[in-house]
PDB file of C-alpha atoms and ligand atoms in Angstrom:
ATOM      1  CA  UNK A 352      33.637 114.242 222.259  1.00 81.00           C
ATOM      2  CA  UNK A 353      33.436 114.453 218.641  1.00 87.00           C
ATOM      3  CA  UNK A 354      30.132 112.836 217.544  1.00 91.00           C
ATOM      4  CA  UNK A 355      28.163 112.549 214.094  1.00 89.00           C
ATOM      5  CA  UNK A 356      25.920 114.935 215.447  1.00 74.00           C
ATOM      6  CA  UNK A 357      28.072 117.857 214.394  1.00 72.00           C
ATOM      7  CA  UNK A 358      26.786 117.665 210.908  1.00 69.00           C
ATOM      8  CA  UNK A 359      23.090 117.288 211.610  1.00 71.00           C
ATOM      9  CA  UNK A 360      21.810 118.958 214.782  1.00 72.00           C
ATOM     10  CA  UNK A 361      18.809 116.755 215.086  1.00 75.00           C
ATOM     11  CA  UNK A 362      20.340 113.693 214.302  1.00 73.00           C
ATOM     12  CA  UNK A 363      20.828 111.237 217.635  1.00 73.00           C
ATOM     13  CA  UNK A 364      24.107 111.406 219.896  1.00 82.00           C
ATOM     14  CA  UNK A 365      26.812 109.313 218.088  1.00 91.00           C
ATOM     15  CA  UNK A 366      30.008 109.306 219.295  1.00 93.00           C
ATOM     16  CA  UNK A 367      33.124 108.940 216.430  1.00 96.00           C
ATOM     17  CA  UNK A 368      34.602 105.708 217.437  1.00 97.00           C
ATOM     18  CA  UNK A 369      37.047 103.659 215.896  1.00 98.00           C
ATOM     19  CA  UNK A 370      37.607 104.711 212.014  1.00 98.00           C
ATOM     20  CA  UNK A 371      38.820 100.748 210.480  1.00 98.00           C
ATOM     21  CA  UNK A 372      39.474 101.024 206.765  1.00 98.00           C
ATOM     22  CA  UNK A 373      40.324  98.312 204.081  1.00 98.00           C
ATOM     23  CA  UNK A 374      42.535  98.838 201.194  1.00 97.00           C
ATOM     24  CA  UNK A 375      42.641  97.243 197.926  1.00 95.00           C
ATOM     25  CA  UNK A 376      39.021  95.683 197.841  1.00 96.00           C
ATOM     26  CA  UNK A 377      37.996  96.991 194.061  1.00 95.00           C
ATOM     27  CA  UNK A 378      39.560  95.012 191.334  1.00 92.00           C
ATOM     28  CA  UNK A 379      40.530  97.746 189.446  1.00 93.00           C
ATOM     29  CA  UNK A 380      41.842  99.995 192.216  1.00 93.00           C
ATOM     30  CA  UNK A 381      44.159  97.226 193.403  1.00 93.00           C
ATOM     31  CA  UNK A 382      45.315  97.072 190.092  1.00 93.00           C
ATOM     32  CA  UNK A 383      45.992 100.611 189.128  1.00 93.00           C
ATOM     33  CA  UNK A 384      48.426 100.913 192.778  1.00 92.00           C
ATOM     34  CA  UNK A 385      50.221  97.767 190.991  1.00 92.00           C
ATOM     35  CA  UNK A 386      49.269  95.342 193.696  1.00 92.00           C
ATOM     36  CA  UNK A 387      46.624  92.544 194.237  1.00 92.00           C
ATOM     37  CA  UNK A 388      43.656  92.272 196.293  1.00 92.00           C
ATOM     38  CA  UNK A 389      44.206  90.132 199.438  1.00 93.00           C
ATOM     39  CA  UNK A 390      42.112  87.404 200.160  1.00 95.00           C
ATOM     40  CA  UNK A 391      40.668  88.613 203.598  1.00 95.00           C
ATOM     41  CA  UNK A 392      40.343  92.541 204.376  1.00 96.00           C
ATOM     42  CA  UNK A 393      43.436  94.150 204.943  1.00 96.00           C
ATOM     43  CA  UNK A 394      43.090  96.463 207.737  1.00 98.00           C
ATOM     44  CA  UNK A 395      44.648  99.820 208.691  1.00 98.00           C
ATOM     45  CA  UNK A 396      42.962 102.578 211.048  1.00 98.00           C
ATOM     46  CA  UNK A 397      42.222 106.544 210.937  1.00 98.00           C
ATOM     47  CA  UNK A 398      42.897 108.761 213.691  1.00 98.00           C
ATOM     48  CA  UNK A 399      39.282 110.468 214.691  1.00 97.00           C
ATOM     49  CA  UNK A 400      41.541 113.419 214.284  1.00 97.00           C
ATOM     50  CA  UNK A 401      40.983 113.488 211.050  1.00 98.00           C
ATOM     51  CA  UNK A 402      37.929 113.979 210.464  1.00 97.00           C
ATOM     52  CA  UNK A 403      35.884 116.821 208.980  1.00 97.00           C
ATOM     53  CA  UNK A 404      32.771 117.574 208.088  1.00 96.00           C
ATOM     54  CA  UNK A 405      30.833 119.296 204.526  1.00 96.00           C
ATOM     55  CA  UNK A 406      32.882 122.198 203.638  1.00 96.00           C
ATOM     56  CA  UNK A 407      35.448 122.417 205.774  1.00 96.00           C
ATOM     57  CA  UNK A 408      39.126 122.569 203.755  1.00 97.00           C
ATOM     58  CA  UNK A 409      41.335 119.751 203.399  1.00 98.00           C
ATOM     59  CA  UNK A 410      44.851 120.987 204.347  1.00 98.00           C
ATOM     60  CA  UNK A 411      47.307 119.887 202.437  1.00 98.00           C
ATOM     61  CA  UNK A 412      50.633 118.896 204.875  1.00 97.00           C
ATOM     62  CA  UNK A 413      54.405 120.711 203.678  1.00 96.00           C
ATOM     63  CA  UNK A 414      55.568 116.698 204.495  1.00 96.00           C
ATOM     64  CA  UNK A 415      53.608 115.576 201.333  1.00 97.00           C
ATOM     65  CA  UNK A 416      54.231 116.460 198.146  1.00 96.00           C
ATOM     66  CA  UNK A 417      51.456 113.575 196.233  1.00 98.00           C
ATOM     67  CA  UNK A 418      48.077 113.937 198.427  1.00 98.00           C
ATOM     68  CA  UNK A 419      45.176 111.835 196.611  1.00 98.00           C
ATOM     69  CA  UNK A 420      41.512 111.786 196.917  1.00 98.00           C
ATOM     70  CA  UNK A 421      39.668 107.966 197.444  1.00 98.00           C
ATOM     71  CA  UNK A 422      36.330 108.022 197.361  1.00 98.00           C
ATOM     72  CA  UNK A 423      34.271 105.638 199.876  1.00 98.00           C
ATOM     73  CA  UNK A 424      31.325 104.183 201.379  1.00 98.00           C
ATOM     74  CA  UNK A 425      31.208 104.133 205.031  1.00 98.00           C
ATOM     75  CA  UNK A 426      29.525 101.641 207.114  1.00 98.00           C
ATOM     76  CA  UNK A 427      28.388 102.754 211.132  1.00 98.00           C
ATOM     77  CA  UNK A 428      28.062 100.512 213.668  1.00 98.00           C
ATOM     78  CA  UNK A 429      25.070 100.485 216.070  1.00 97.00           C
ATOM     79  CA  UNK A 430      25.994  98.448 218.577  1.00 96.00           C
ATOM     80  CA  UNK A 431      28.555  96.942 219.583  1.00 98.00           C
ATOM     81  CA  UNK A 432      29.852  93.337 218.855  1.00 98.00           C
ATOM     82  CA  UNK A 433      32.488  90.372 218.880  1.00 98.00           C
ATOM     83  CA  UNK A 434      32.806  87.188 216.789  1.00 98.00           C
ATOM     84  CA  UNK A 435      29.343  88.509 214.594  1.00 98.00           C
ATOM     85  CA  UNK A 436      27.714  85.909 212.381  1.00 98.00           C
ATOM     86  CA  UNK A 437      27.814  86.895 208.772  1.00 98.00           C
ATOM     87  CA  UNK A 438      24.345  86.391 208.510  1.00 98.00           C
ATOM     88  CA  UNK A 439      23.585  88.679 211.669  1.00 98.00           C
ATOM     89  CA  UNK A 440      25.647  91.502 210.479  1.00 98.00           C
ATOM     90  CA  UNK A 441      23.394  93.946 209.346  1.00 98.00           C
ATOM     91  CA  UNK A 442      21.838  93.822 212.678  1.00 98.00           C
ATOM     92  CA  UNK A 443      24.565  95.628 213.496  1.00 98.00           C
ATOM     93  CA  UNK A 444      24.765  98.338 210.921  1.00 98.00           C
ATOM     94  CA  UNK A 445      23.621 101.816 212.130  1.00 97.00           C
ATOM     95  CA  UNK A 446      24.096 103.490 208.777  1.00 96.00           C
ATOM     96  CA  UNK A 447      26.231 104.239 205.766  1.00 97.00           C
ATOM     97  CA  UNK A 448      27.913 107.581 204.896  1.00 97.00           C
ATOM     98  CA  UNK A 449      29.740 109.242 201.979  1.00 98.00           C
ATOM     99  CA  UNK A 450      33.683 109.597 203.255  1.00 98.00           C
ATOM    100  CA  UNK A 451      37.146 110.252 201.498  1.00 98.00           C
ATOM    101  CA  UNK A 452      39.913 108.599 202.415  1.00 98.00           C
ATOM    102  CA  UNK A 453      42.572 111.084 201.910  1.00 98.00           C
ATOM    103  CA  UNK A 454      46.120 110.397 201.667  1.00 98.00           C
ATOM    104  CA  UNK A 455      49.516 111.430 201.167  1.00 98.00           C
ATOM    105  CA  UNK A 456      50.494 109.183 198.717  1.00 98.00           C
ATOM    106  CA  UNK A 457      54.131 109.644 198.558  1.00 98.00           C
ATOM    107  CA  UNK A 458      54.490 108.608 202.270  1.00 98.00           C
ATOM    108  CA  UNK A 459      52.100 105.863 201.128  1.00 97.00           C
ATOM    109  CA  UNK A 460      54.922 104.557 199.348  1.00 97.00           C
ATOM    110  CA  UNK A 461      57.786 105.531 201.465  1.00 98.00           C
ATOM    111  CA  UNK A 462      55.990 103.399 204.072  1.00 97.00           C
ATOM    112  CA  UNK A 463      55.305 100.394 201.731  1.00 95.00           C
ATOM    113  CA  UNK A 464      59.226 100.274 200.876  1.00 97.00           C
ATOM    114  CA  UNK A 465      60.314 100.183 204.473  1.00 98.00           C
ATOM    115  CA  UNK A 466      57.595  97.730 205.236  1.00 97.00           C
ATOM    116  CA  UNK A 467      56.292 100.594 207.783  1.00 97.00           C
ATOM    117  CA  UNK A 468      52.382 101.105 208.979  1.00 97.00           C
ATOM    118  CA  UNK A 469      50.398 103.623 206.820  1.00 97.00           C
ATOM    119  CA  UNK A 470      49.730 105.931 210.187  1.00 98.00           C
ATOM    120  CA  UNK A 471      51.818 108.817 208.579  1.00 98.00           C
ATOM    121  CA  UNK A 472      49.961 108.751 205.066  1.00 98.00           C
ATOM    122  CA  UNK A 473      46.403 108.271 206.091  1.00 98.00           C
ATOM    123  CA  UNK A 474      46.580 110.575 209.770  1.00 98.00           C
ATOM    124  CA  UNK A 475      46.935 113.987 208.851  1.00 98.00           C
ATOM    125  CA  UNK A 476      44.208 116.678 210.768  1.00 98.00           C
ATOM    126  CA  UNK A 477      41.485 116.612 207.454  1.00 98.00           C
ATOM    127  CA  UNK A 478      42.148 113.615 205.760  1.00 98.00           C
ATOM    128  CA  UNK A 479      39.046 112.130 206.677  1.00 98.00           C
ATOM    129  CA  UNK A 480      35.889 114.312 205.417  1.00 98.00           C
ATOM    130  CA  UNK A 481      33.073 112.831 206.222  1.00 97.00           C
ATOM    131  CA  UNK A 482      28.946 113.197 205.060  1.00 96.00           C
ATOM    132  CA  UNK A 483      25.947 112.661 207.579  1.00 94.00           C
ATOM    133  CA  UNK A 484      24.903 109.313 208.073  1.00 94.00           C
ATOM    134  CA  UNK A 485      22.067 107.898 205.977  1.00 94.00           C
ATOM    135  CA  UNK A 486      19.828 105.211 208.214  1.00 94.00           C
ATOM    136  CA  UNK A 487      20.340 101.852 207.497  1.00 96.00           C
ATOM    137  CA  UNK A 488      16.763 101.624 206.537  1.00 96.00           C
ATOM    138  CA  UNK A 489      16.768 104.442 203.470  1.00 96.00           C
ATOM    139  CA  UNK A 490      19.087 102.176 201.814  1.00 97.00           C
ATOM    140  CA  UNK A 491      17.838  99.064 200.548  1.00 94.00           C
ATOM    141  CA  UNK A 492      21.344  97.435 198.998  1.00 97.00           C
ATOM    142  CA  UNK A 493      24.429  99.439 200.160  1.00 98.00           C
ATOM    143  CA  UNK A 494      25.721  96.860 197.254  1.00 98.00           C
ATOM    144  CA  UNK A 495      24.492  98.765 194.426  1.00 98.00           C
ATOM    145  CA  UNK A 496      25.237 102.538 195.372  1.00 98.00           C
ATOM    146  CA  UNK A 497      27.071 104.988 192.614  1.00 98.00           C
ATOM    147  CA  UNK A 498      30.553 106.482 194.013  1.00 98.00           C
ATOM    148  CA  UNK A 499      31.310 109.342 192.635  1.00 98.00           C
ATOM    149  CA  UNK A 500      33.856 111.633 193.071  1.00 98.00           C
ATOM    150  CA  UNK A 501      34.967 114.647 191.327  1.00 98.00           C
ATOM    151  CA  UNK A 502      38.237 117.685 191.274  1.00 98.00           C
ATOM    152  CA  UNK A 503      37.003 121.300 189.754  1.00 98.00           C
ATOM    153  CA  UNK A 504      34.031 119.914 187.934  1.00 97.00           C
ATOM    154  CA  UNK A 505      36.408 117.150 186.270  1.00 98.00           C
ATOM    155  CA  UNK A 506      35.040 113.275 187.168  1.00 98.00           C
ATOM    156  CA  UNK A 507      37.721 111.281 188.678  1.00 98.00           C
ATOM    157  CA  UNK A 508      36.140 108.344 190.159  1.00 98.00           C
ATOM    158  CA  UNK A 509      32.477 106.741 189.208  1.00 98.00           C
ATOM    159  CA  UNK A 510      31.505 103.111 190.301  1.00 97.00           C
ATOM    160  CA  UNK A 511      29.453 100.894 192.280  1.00 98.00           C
ATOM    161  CA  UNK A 512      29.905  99.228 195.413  1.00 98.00           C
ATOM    162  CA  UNK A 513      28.508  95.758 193.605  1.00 97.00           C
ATOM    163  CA  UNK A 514      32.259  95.439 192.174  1.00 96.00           C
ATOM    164  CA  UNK A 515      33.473  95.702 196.439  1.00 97.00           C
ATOM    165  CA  UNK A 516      35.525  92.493 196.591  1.00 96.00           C
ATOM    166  CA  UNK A 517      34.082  91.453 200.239  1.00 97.00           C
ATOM    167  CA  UNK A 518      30.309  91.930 201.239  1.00 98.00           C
ATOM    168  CA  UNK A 519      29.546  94.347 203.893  1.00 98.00           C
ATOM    169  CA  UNK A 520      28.454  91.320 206.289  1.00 98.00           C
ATOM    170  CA  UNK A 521      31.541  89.699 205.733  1.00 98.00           C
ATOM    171  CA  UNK A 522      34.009  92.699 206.725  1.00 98.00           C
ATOM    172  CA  UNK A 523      32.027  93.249 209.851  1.00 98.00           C
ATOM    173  CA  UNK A 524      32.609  89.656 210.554  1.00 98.00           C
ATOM    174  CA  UNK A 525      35.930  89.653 210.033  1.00 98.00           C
ATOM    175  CA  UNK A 526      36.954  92.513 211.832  1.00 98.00           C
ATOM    176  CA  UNK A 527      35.085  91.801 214.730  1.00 98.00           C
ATOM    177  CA  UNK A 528      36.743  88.959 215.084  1.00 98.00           C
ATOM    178  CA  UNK A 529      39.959  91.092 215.746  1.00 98.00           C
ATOM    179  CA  UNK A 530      38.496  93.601 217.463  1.00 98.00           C
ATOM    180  CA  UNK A 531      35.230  94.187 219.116  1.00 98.00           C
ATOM    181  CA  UNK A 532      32.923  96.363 217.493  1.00 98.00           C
ATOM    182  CA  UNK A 533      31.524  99.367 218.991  1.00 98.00           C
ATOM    183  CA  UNK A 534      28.783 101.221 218.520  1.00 97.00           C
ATOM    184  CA  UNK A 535      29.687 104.627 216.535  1.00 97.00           C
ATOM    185  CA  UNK A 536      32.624 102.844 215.026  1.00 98.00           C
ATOM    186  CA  UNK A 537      33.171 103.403 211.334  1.00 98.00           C
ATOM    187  CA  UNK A 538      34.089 101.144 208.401  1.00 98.00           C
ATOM    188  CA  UNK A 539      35.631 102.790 205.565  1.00 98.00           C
ATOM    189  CA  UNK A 540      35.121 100.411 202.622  1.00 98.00           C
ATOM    190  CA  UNK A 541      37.939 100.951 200.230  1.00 98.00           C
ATOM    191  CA  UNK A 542      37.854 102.712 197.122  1.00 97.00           C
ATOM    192  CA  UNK A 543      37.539 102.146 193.504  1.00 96.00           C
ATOM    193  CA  UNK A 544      39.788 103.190 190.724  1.00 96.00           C
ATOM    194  CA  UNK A 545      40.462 106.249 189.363  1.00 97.00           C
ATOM    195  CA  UNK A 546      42.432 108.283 192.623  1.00 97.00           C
ATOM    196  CA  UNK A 547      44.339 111.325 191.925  1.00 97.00           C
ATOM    197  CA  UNK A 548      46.161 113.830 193.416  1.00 98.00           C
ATOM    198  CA  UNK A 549      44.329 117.445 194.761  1.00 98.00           C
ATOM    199  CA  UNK A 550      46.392 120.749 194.765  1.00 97.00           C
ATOM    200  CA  UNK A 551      46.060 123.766 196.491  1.00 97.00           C
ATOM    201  CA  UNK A 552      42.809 125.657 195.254  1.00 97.00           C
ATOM    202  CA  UNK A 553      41.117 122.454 193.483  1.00 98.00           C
ATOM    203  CA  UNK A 554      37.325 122.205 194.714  1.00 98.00           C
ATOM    204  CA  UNK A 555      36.725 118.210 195.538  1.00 98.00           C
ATOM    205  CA  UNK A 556      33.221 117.024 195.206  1.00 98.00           C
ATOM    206  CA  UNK A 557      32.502 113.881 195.783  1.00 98.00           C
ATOM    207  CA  UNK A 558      28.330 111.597 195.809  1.00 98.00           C
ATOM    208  CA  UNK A 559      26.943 108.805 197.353  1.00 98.00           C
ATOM    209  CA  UNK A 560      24.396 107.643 194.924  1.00 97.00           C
ATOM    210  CA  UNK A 561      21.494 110.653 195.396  1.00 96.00           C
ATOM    211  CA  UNK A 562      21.451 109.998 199.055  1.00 97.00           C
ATOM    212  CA  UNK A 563      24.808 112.748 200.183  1.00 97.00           C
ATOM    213  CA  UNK A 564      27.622 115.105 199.113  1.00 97.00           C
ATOM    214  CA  UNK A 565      30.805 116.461 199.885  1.00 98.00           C
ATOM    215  CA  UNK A 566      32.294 119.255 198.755  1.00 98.00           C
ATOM    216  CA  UNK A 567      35.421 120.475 200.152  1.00 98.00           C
ATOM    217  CA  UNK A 568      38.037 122.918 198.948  1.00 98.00           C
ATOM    218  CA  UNK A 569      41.847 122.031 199.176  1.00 98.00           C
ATOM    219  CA  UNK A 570      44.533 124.477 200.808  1.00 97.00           C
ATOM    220  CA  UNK A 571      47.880 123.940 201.657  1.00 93.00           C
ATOM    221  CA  UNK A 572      49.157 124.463 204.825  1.00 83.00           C
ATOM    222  CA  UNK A 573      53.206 125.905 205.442  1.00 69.00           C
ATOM    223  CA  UNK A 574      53.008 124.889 209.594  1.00 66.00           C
TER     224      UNK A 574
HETATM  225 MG1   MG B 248      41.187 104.077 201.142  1.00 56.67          MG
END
């Protein structure tokens, strides 16, 4: 079972459940893919196969030739729910975590032409590095927290999560109107602008406010 524990020995059992991610929910990120923002969350899903943890390379696949870094805030569930109130949401909230959606952005768009799901792009083994989670109650307003991420030393992305198009209460809502909500399930955000690509040998670093970091180094893998 692959749980959140892995990062931090003395952290509780958490099982990995269900990674749900939203695209396009910062302005400016929606705008730099040439596309708009939608006007609910627009949904797509991580394989737990993905994920890694602090340090551990991101392998870059021979499929892809365009593999970018998006830097995110994650939101874990606690327990598990179905049809959630907006206003009972955080109730629900276990913690937030530092993770980067990575993806292989020229099957990205391969996909988007066809009309096909994103599972290709976004479900690679190590495109989902992901920090230890930070209680709920460290972090007073997950709406006002610096993302930062950056390639050899160089800044790439650096923004706040007050310019995330949806609130945190209102994702949970609306997802878990889809699909229930389970506890250990996480909620990639979306990212803000400024994604690039990673080669083989870059050094990604990446901050959530002063609470986490990642660093991982990138290597490409020939099967
Ligand atoms: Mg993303």
């Amino acid at each position: 079972m692959l749980t959140y524990q892995q990062q931090n020995p003395s952290a509780p059992l958490l099982p990995i459940g269900k990674i749900i991610c939203l695209a396009r929910t910062y302005a400016k990120h929606a705008a730099e893919m040439h596309t708009t923002p939608p006007t609910e969350p627009l949904l797509f899903l991580k394989p737990t196969s993905s994920v890694i943890f602090n340090h551990e390379p991101i392998i870059l696949p021979p499929e892809s030739t365009a593999v970018h870094h998006e830097v995110e805030l994650g939101v874990v569930m606690g327990k598990p729910g179905r049809v959630i109130d907006e206003k009972k949401a955080m109730d629900y909230v276990y913690g937030y975590l530092l993770g980067i959606d990575i993806t292989a952005r020229d099957l990205q768009q391969i996909a988007k032409d066809h009309g096909w799901p994103w599972t290709i792009a976004k479900g690679f083994d190590t495109f989902c590095p992901l920090s230890p989670i930070i209680p709920k109650k460290n972090i007073k307003d997950p709406h006002a927290l610096i993302l930062m991420l950056s390639v050899n030393g160089v800044v790439r992305q650096h923004a706040t999560t007050k310019s995330l198009l949806f609130t945190i209460p209102h994702i949970i809502s609306f997802i878990s109107t889809i699909m229930t909500l389970q506890k250990g399930d996480l909620i990639l955000t979306g990212t803000p602008e400024g994604v690039g690509e990673i080669k083989q040998g870059d050094t990604l670093q990446a901050s959530l406010a002063s609470y986490t970091t990642l660093e991982h180094p990138v290597i490409r893998n020939q099967h």
